[in-house]
Short mmCIF file of C-alpha atoms in Angstrom, two decimals:
data_model
loop_
_atom_site.label_atom_id
_atom_site.label_comp_id
_atom_site.label_asym_id
_atom_site.label_seq_id
_atom_site.Cartn_x
_atom_site.Cartn_y
_atom_site.Cartn_z
CA MET Z 1 0.00 0.00 0.00
CA GLY Z 2 1.09 3.50 -0.74
CA SER Z 3 1.86 6.12 1.89
CA SER Z 4 -1.33 8.10 1.13
CA GLU Z 5 -3.56 5.06 1.69
CA GLU Z 6 -5.08 4.11 5.00
CA LEU Z 7 -6.20 0.63 5.92
CA ILE Z 8 -9.99 0.39 6.21
CA TRP Z 9 -10.32 -3.32 6.94
CA MET Z 10 -8.12 -6.42 7.01
CA GLY Z 11 -9.10 -10.01 7.66
CA LYS Z 12 -8.89 -13.69 6.81
CA PRO Z 13 -11.50 -16.32 6.04
CA SER Z 14 -12.64 -18.25 9.09
CA GLN Z 15 -11.70 -21.91 9.49
CA ILE Z 16 -15.42 -22.50 10.17
CA SER Z 17 -15.80 -22.59 6.38
CA ASN Z 18 -13.86 -25.88 6.38
CA MET Z 19 -15.85 -27.62 9.14
CA GLY Z 20 -17.60 -30.03 6.76
CA LEU Z 21 -14.30 -31.12 5.24
CA TYR Z 22 -12.66 -31.40 8.66
CA GLY Z 23 -15.50 -33.59 9.91
CA LEU Z 24 -15.30 -35.86 6.88
CA CYS Z 25 -11.53 -36.12 7.20
CA PHE Z 26 -11.84 -36.91 10.92
CA LEU Z 27 -14.31 -39.72 10.25
CA SER Z 28 -12.00 -41.23 7.66
CA SER Z 29 -8.73 -40.42 9.43
CA TRP Z 30 -7.97 -44.12 9.80
CA MET Z 31 -6.86 -43.96 6.13
CA ILE Z 32 -4.19 -41.33 7.04
CA PHE Z 33 -4.49 -39.51 3.67
CA PRO Z 34 -7.52 -37.40 4.75
CA VAL Z 35 -5.41 -35.94 7.57
CA PHE Z 36 -3.12 -34.43 4.92
CA ILE Z 37 -6.12 -33.10 2.98
CA ALA Z 38 -7.45 -31.38 6.12
CA ALA Z 39 -4.00 -29.95 6.91
CA TRP Z 40 -3.64 -28.65 3.34
CA ARG Z 41 -7.08 -27.01 3.44
CA TYR Z 42 -6.25 -25.44 6.82
CA TRP Z 43 -3.02 -24.05 5.39
CA ILE Z 44 -4.75 -22.62 2.29
CA THR Z 45 -7.38 -20.87 4.42
CA ASP Z 46 -4.79 -19.59 6.90
CA THR Z 47 -2.61 -18.01 4.19
CA THR Z 48 -5.48 -16.16 2.48
CA GLU Z 49 -5.63 -12.46 3.34
CA TYR Z 50 -8.14 -9.75 2.51
CA LYS Z 51 -7.24 -6.06 2.72
CA ILE Z 52 -9.27 -2.99 1.91
CA SER Z 53 -7.46 0.31 1.85
CA SER Z 54 -8.85 3.76 1.18
CA GLN Z 55 -8.05 3.31 -2.54
CA ARG Z 56 -7.68 -0.41 -3.37
CA VAL Z 57 -8.83 -3.92 -2.51
CA PHE Z 58 -6.30 -6.75 -2.19
CA ILE Z 59 -6.80 -10.52 -2.05
CA LYS Z 60 -3.63 -12.46 -1.31
CA THR Z 61 -3.77 -16.24 -1.81
CA GLY Z 62 -1.33 -19.10 -2.15
CA ILE Z 63 0.98 -21.16 -0.02
CA PHE Z 64 4.19 -21.48 -1.99
CA ASN Z 65 3.39 -19.19 -4.90
CA LYS Z 66 1.61 -16.03 -3.82
CA LYS Z 67 -1.05 -14.41 -5.97
CA ILE Z 68 -2.21 -10.89 -5.15
CA ASP Z 69 -5.33 -9.59 -6.87
CA GLU Z 70 -5.64 -5.83 -6.65
CA VAL Z 71 -8.57 -3.70 -7.76
CA GLU Z 72 -9.05 0.04 -7.50
CA LEU Z 73 -11.86 0.73 -5.04
CA TYR Z 74 -13.80 3.01 -7.37
CA ARG Z 75 -14.14 0.09 -9.84
CA ILE Z 76 -16.52 -1.78 -7.53
CA LYS Z 77 -20.01 -1.74 -9.05
CA ASP Z 78 -22.17 -4.07 -6.99
CA TYR Z 79 -22.21 -5.96 -3.68
CA THR Z 80 -23.79 -9.22 -2.62
CA LEU Z 81 -23.75 -10.37 0.97
CA LEU Z 82 -24.45 -14.07 1.46
CA LYS Z 83 -25.27 -15.38 4.92
CA PRO Z 84 -25.63 -19.17 4.92
CA TRP Z 85 -27.45 -20.59 7.93
CA PHE Z 86 -24.35 -22.24 9.42
CA TYR Z 87 -22.24 -19.08 9.00
CA ARG Z 88 -24.88 -16.98 10.76
CA LEU Z 89 -24.34 -19.06 13.90
CA PHE Z 90 -20.82 -17.61 14.01
CA ASN Z 91 -21.63 -14.09 12.65
CA LEU Z 92 -19.86 -14.90 9.36
CA SER Z 93 -20.82 -14.13 5.79
CA ASN Z 94 -19.52 -14.18 2.23
CA LEU Z 95 -19.11 -10.80 0.53
CA VAL Z 96 -19.06 -10.77 -3.28
CA MET Z 97 -18.14 -7.52 -5.02
CA VAL Z 98 -18.62 -7.19 -8.78
CA THR Z 99 -16.08 -4.89 -10.43
CA SER Z 100 -15.59 -3.21 -13.78
CA ASP Z 101 -11.99 -4.50 -13.87
CA SER Z 102 -11.30 -6.73 -16.88
CA THR Z 103 -8.94 -9.11 -15.07
CA VAL Z 104 -10.75 -9.45 -11.73
CA SER Z 105 -14.49 -9.25 -12.37
CA LYS Z 106 -15.48 -10.54 -8.91
CA LEU Z 107 -13.89 -10.18 -5.50
CA ASN Z 108 -14.97 -12.98 -3.16
CA PHE Z 109 -14.41 -12.59 0.56
CA TYR Z 110 -15.32 -15.96 2.09
CA ALA Z 111 -16.38 -16.54 5.71
CA ILE Z 112 -15.56 -13.08 7.02
CA PRO Z 113 -16.79 -11.74 10.36
CA SER Z 114 -19.25 -8.80 10.36
CA GLY Z 115 -19.79 -8.78 6.59
CA ASP Z 116 -22.52 -6.13 6.91
CA MET Z 117 -20.06 -3.68 8.43
CA VAL Z 118 -17.38 -4.41 5.80
CA ARG Z 119 -19.88 -3.98 2.94
CA ASP Z 120 -21.11 -0.67 4.35
CA GLN Z 121 -17.57 0.66 4.86
CA VAL Z 122 -16.62 -0.27 1.29
CA ARG Z 123 -19.80 1.23 -0.16
CA ILE Z 124 -19.26 4.54 1.63
CA LYS Z 125 -15.62 4.70 0.54
CA VAL Z 126 -16.46 3.80 -3.09
CA GLU Z 127 -19.06 6.59 -3.28
CA GLN Z 128 -16.62 9.03 -1.69
CA LEU Z 129 -13.84 8.13 -4.16
CA ARG Z 130 -16.16 8.41 -7.15
CA THR Z 131 -17.28 11.85 -6.00
CA ASP Z 132 -13.71 13.02 -5.29
CA LYS Z 133 -12.39 11.79 -8.66
CA ASN Z 134 -15.55 12.73 -10.57
CA ILE Z 135 -15.99 9.18 -11.87
CA ARG Z 136 -19.29 8.03 -13.37
CA GLU Z 137 -20.19 4.40 -14.06
CA VAL Z 138 -21.74 3.83 -17.50
CA ASP Z 139 -23.00 0.42 -18.64
CA PHE Z 140 -23.54 -0.46 -22.30
CA ASN Z 141 -25.79 -3.43 -23.08
#
């Protein structure tokens, strides 16, 4: 992040999202191989990072090879907040943001805490950036 950017929100997906896989791996742990599958899935989830700054959104994934998707905040067009029943028990949700970026058309934040708050913070900042930079979104069908 640049020096003029401030961090709005940072988080990771919750391991709760892997509970079904962990349960299945536990039940079949006598085969040994499922233990490695569960460990791998834990590691993938643990190394995923979401950051939202005052100007950009970052999604960092990968264990050995890192991939960082970056989208300018003003490119976000639409938001969808998904709250599956099991996630609601833990105050988790999935936030999907549709962008006008050609390389990253959707930003998926899986199993994040307080998704309502994150969505609202992003929406306010997007509107503020669009006003400050005099950016208008035009769709052609």
